[in-house]
Amino acid sequence: MSANPATEPAPTPTPHGRPRRPGGPRRSATPRDSLAGRRRTGLLTAGLLPLGGAVATAFVVRADITDPPFQGLDDRWLGWMGGPHDGPYLAAATVLNWFGGPVGAALPLALLLLLPVRRRWASAGFLLAAYLGGNMLVIQGLKHLVDRPRPANPLVRVDHGSFPSGHAATAALLVVAVGVLLVPAARRRAWWYGGAAFTLAMMWSRTWLHAHWLTDTVAGAAAGAGAGLLAWWLFQPALAREAVRSHDRRGAAAGADTATATATATSTPATG
């Protein structure tokens, strides 16, 4: 039995005279979508450039670990970082040395435990990927690839491999992770400036303590920041969806509280 043509809606013509497909018009890209796409592309570029620079520098150093092309610059900088190693500079360098070690690992570990409790699974996944990818794969991978000797007589306990600086990498990675997870978007510009100053201070402390060459700290900061930005690029869609769900939950909770308060006020008999 055929359908009655009189009961079927006539196809809607398009500006070019062709009938429009059933199901309504397709959603066209909005300026907001285009802006989001450009930002995501920029984020990918911002992650690849410093990370690629750190990897390229690693291969340059690996070709001659005792006398790379920039060893003269490293030697001059190390000379400027000579003594006396005491006073407030020693205190600042010691605090930064602790922060780059186990003490500095406490903050991301606490966040990793707290985020699932708040049902922020995408944020927890981003943090885990950033630290595992940044520290385990990138930094430790480059250390084993290059195995550059450290400066003579470091003032703190160090492990093998001077290139790249793990402390500088951890500082830059922490700046990116905290900025993504805890800092509102409207305040991130100020956070990036402060984070850059903190990372530079960490780089100074590692050379002042004779634990690293200057280029080790530059490559470490670049690798850490690049790994964090790439993890952000990878998780950005999931983080955006999580932010929308969190906003909706807060709005629903606020609406429920308002409804409860209104019902309580109307059911309470007047006195007086």
CSV table of C-alpha atoms in Angstrom, one decimal:
chain,number,residue,atom,x,y,z
A,1,MET,CA,0.0,0.0,0.0
A,2,SER,CA,1.5,3.3,-1.1
A,3,ALA,CA,1.7,6.4,1.1
A,4,ASN,CA,-0.7,9.2,0.3
A,5,PRO,CA,1.3,12.0,-1.3
A,6,ALA,CA,-1.1,14.6,0.1
A,7,THR,CA,-0.1,13.8,3.6
A,8,GLU,CA,3.7,14.0,3.0
A,9,PRO,CA,5.3,17.4,3.5
A,10,ALA,CA,6.7,18.9,0.4
A,11,PRO,CA,10.5,19.2,0.3
A,12,THR,CA,11.8,22.6,1.2
A,13,PRO,CA,13.8,24.1,-1.7
A,14,THR,CA,17.3,25.4,-1.1
A,15,PRO,CA,18.6,28.7,-2.5
A,16,HIS,CA,19.9,26.7,-5.5
A,17,GLY,CA,16.6,25.1,-6.3
A,18,ARG,CA,17.5,21.6,-4.9
A,19,PRO,CA,15.2,20.0,-2.3
A,20,ARG,CA,16.6,20.0,1.2
A,21,ARG,CA,17.3,16.7,2.8
A,22,PRO,CA,14.7,15.4,5.4
A,23,GLY,CA,15.7,16.0,9.0
A,24,GLY,CA,16.2,19.7,8.9
A,25,PRO,CA,19.1,21.9,7.9
A,26,ARG,CA,22.6,21.0,8.7
A,27,ARG,CA,24.3,22.9,11.5
A,28,SER,CA,26.8,25.3,9.9
A,29,ALA,CA,30.1,26.2,11.6
A,30,THR,CA,29.8,29.2,13.8
A,31,PRO,CA,32.5,31.8,14.5
A,32,ARG,CA,32.9,30.3,18.0
A,33,ASP,CA,33.6,26.9,16.4
A,34,SER,CA,36.2,28.5,14.1
A,35,LEU,CA,37.9,30.3,17.0
A,36,ALA,CA,38.0,27.1,19.0
A,37,GLY,CA,39.6,25.3,16.1
A,38,ARG,CA,42.3,28.0,15.7
A,39,ARG,CA,43.0,27.9,19.4
A,40,ARG,CA,43.4,24.2,19.4
A,41,THR,CA,45.7,24.3,16.4
A,42,GLY,CA,47.7,27.0,18.2
A,43,LEU,CA,47.9,24.8,21.3
A,44,LEU,CA,49.3,21.9,19.3
A,45,THR,CA,51.9,24.2,17.7
A,46,ALA,CA,52.8,25.7,21.1
A,47,GLY,CA,53.4,22.1,22.4
A,48,LEU,CA,55.3,20.8,19.4
A,49,LEU,CA,57.8,23.6,19.0
A,50,PRO,CA,59.5,23.5,22.4
A,51,LEU,CA,59.4,19.8,22.6
A,52,GLY,CA,60.8,19.4,19.2
A,53,GLY,CA,63.5,21.9,20.1
A,54,ALA,CA,64.5,19.9,23.1
A,55,VAL,CA,64.6,16.7,21.2
A,56,ALA,CA,66.7,18.3,18.4
A,57,THR,CA,69.1,19.7,21.0
A,58,ALA,CA,69.4,16.2,22.6
A,59,PHE,CA,70.7,14.8,19.3
A,60,VAL,CA,73.2,17.6,19.0
A,61,VAL,CA,74.5,16.9,22.4
A,62,ARG,CA,74.5,13.2,21.9
A,63,ALA,CA,76.8,13.6,18.9
A,64,ASP,CA,79.6,14.9,21.3
A,65,ILE,CA,78.5,14.7,24.9
A,66,THR,CA,81.8,16.1,26.2
A,67,ASP,CA,82.1,19.1,23.9
A,68,PRO,CA,78.8,20.0,22.1
A,69,PRO,CA,78.8,23.2,20.0
A,70,PHE,CA,77.5,25.3,22.8
A,71,GLN,CA,79.9,24.0,25.5
A,72,GLY,CA,81.6,27.4,25.6
A,73,LEU,CA,78.4,29.2,26.6
A,74,ASP,CA,77.8,26.5,29.3
A,75,ASP,CA,81.3,27.0,30.7
A,76,ARG,CA,81.0,30.8,30.8
A,77,TRP,CA,77.6,30.5,32.6
A,78,LEU,CA,78.9,28.0,35.1
A,79,GLY,CA,81.8,30.4,35.8
A,80,TRP,CA,79.2,33.2,36.5
A,81,MET,CA,77.5,30.8,38.9
A,82,GLY,CA,80.6,30.5,41.1
A,83,GLY,CA,80.8,31.1,44.8
A,84,PRO,CA,80.4,32.0,47.5
A,85,HIS,CA,77.5,29.6,47.8
A,86,ASP,CA,75.9,30.8,51.0
A,87,GLY,CA,73.4,33.3,52.3
A,88,PRO,CA,69.9,33.9,50.9
A,89,TYR,CA,70.9,32.5,47.5
A,90,LEU,CA,71.7,29.2,49.1
A,91,ALA,CA,68.4,29.2,51.0
A,92,ALA,CA,66.4,29.9,47.8
A,93,ALA,CA,68.3,27.3,45.8
A,94,THR,CA,67.8,24.7,48.6
A,95,VAL,CA,64.0,25.3,48.7
A,96,LEU,CA,63.8,25.0,44.9
A,97,ASN,CA,65.9,21.8,45.0
A,98,TRP,CA,63.4,20.3,47.5
A,99,PHE,CA,60.5,21.5,45.5
A,100,GLY,CA,61.8,19.8,42.4
A,101,GLY,CA,62.1,16.5,44.3
A,102,PRO,CA,59.7,14.5,46.4
A,103,VAL,CA,58.2,17.7,47.9
A,104,GLY,CA,57.1,18.9,44.5
A,105,ALA,CA,55.5,15.6,43.7
A,106,ALA,CA,53.0,16.0,46.6
A,107,LEU,CA,50.9,18.6,44.8
A,108,PRO,CA,50.2,16.6,41.6
A,109,LEU,CA,49.7,13.5,43.7
A,110,ALA,CA,47.1,15.3,45.9
A,111,LEU,CA,45.4,16.6,42.8
A,112,LEU,CA,45.3,13.1,41.3
A,113,LEU,CA,43.6,11.8,44.4
A,114,LEU,CA,41.1,14.7,44.7
A,115,LEU,CA,40.0,15.0,41.1
A,116,PRO,CA,38.1,11.6,41.0
A,117,VAL,CA,36.4,12.5,44.2
A,118,ARG,CA,35.0,15.6,42.5
A,119,ARG,CA,34.1,13.5,39.5
A,120,ARG,CA,36.6,15.3,37.3
A,121,TRP,CA,37.7,12.2,35.4
A,122,ALA,CA,38.9,14.0,32.3
A,123,SER,CA,41.1,16.3,34.5
A,124,ALA,CA,42.5,13.3,36.3
A,125,GLY,CA,43.3,11.7,33.0
A,126,PHE,CA,45.0,14.8,31.7
A,127,LEU,CA,47.1,15.1,34.8
A,128,LEU,CA,48.2,11.5,34.7
A,129,ALA,CA,49.0,11.6,31.0
A,130,ALA,CA,51.0,14.9,31.4
A,131,TYR,CA,53.1,13.6,34.3
A,132,LEU,CA,53.6,10.1,32.9
A,133,GLY,CA,54.3,11.3,29.4
A,134,GLY,CA,56.4,14.3,30.5
A,135,ASN,CA,58.5,12.7,33.2
A,136,MET,CA,58.7,9.0,32.4
A,137,LEU,CA,58.7,9.1,28.6
A,138,VAL,CA,60.2,12.5,27.6
A,139,ILE,CA,62.6,13.4,30.4
A,140,GLN,CA,63.8,10.0,31.3
A,141,GLY,CA,63.9,9.0,27.7
A,142,LEU,CA,66.2,11.9,26.8
A,143,LYS,CA,68.4,11.3,29.8
A,144,HIS,CA,69.1,7.8,28.7
A,145,LEU,CA,69.5,8.8,25.1
A,146,VAL,CA,72.1,11.5,25.8
A,147,ASP,CA,73.7,10.6,29.2
A,148,ARG,CA,75.6,13.9,29.3
A,149,PRO,CA,78.2,14.3,32.1
A,150,ARG,CA,77.3,16.8,34.8
A,151,PRO,CA,79.4,19.7,35.9
A,152,ALA,CA,82.2,18.9,38.4
A,153,ASN,CA,81.4,19.0,42.1
A,154,PRO,CA,77.6,19.5,42.2
A,155,LEU,CA,76.5,20.9,45.6
A,156,VAL,CA,73.5,18.5,45.8
A,157,ARG,CA,72.9,14.8,45.3
A,158,VAL,CA,72.3,14.0,41.6
A,159,ASP,CA,71.6,11.0,39.5
A,160,HIS,CA,73.1,10.1,36.1
A,161,GLY,CA,72.6,12.2,33.0
A,162,SER,CA,72.8,16.0,33.1
A,163,PHE,CA,70.6,16.5,30.0
A,164,PRO,CA,67.9,17.6,30.3
A,165,SER,CA,67.2,19.0,33.8
A,166,GLY,CA,64.4,17.1,35.5
A,167,HIS,CA,63.8,19.9,38.0
A,168,ALA,CA,63.3,22.5,35.3
A,169,ALA,CA,61.0,20.1,33.3
A,170,THR,CA,58.9,19.4,36.4
A,171,ALA,CA,58.6,23.1,37.2
A,172,ALA,CA,57.4,23.9,33.7
A,173,LEU,CA,55.1,20.9,33.6
A,174,LEU,CA,53.6,21.8,37.0
A,175,VAL,CA,52.9,25.4,35.8
A,176,VAL,CA,51.0,24.1,32.8
A,177,ALA,CA,49.0,21.5,34.7
A,178,VAL,CA,48.0,23.9,37.5
A,179,GLY,CA,47.1,26.6,35.0
A,180,VAL,CA,44.8,24.2,33.1
A,181,LEU,CA,43.1,22.6,36.1
A,182,LEU,CA,42.9,25.2,38.8
A,183,VAL,CA,43.3,28.7,37.2
A,184,PRO,CA,40.2,30.3,35.6
A,185,ALA,CA,40.7,31.1,31.9
A,186,ALA,CA,40.3,34.9,32.6
A,187,ARG,CA,43.3,34.8,35.0
A,188,ARG,CA,45.6,32.5,33.1
A,189,ARG,CA,47.7,35.3,31.4
A,190,ALA,CA,48.9,36.5,34.8
A,191,TRP,CA,49.5,32.8,35.9
A,192,TRP,CA,51.7,32.2,32.8
A,193,TYR,CA,53.8,35.2,33.6
A,194,GLY,CA,54.3,34.0,37.2
A,195,GLY,CA,54.9,30.5,36.1
A,196,ALA,CA,57.6,31.6,33.7
A,197,ALA,CA,59.3,33.5,36.5
A,198,PHE,CA,59.1,30.4,38.7
A,199,THR,CA,60.6,28.2,36.0
A,200,LEU,CA,63.4,30.6,35.4
A,201,ALA,CA,64.2,30.6,39.1
A,202,MET,CA,64.3,26.8,39.0
A,203,MET,CA,66.7,26.9,36.0
A,204,TRP,CA,68.9,29.4,37.8
A,205,SER,CA,69.0,27.2,41.0
A,206,ARG,CA,70.1,24.1,39.1
A,207,THR,CA,73.1,25.9,37.5
A,208,TRP,CA,73.9,27.8,40.7
A,209,LEU,CA,74.1,24.5,42.5
A,210,HIS,CA,76.4,23.1,39.7
A,211,ALA,CA,73.9,20.3,39.1
A,212,HIS,CA,73.3,21.2,35.4
A,213,TRP,CA,74.7,23.0,32.5
A,214,LEU,CA,72.6,26.0,31.3
A,215,THR,CA,71.5,24.2,28.1
A,216,ASP,CA,70.3,21.3,30.3
A,217,THR,CA,67.9,23.6,32.1
A,218,VAL,CA,66.7,25.3,28.9
A,219,ALA,CA,66.0,21.9,27.2
A,220,GLY,CA,64.3,20.6,30.4
A,221,ALA,CA,62.0,23.6,30.7
A,222,ALA,CA,61.1,23.4,27.0
A,223,ALA,CA,60.5,19.6,27.2
A,224,GLY,CA,58.3,19.9,30.3
A,225,ALA,CA,56.2,22.8,28.9
A,226,GLY,CA,55.9,21.1,25.5
A,227,ALA,CA,54.7,17.8,27.1
A,228,GLY,CA,52.2,19.6,29.2
A,229,LEU,CA,50.8,21.6,26.3
A,230,LEU,CA,50.5,18.5,24.1
A,231,ALA,CA,48.6,16.7,26.9
A,232,TRP,CA,46.3,19.7,27.1
A,233,TRP,CA,45.7,19.6,23.4
A,234,LEU,CA,44.9,15.9,23.5
A,235,PHE,CA,42.5,16.3,26.4
A,236,GLN,CA,41.0,19.7,25.6
A,237,PRO,CA,37.7,18.4,24.1
A,238,ALA,CA,37.1,16.1,27.1
A,239,LEU,CA,38.0,18.9,29.5
A,240,ALA,CA,35.6,21.3,27.8
A,241,ARG,CA,32.8,18.7,28.1
A,242,GLU,CA,33.7,18.1,31.7
A,243,ALA,CA,33.5,21.9,32.4
A,244,VAL,CA,30.0,22.1,30.9
A,245,ARG,CA,28.8,19.1,32.9
A,246,SER,CA,30.2,20.6,36.1
A,247,HIS,CA,28.5,23.9,35.3
A,248,ASP,CA,25.2,22.2,34.7
A,249,ARG,CA,25.5,20.3,38.0
A,250,ARG,CA,26.2,23.5,39.9
A,251,GLY,CA,23.2,25.2,38.3
A,252,ALA,CA,21.0,22.2,39.1
A,253,ALA,CA,22.1,22.2,42.7
A,254,ALA,CA,21.6,26.0,43.0
A,255,GLY,CA,18.1,25.6,41.5
A,256,ALA,CA,17.2,22.8,43.9
A,257,ASP,CA,18.4,24.9,46.9
A,258,THR,CA,16.3,27.8,45.7
A,259,ALA,CA,13.2,25.6,45.3
A,260,THR,CA,13.7,24.1,48.8
A,261,ALA,CA,14.1,27.5,50.3
A,262,THR,CA,11.0,28.8,48.6
A,263,ALA,CA,8.9,25.8,49.6
A,264,THR,CA,10.1,26.2,53.2
A,265,ALA,CA,9.2,29.9,53.3
A,266,THR,CA,5.7,29.3,51.9
A,267,SER,CA,4.9,26.4,54.2
A,268,THR,CA,6.0,28.2,57.4
A,269,PRO,CA,3.0,29.9,59.1
A,270,ALA,CA,3.2,33.6,59.7
A,271,THR,CA,3.5,34.6,63.4
A,272,GLY,CA,2.9,37.8,65.2
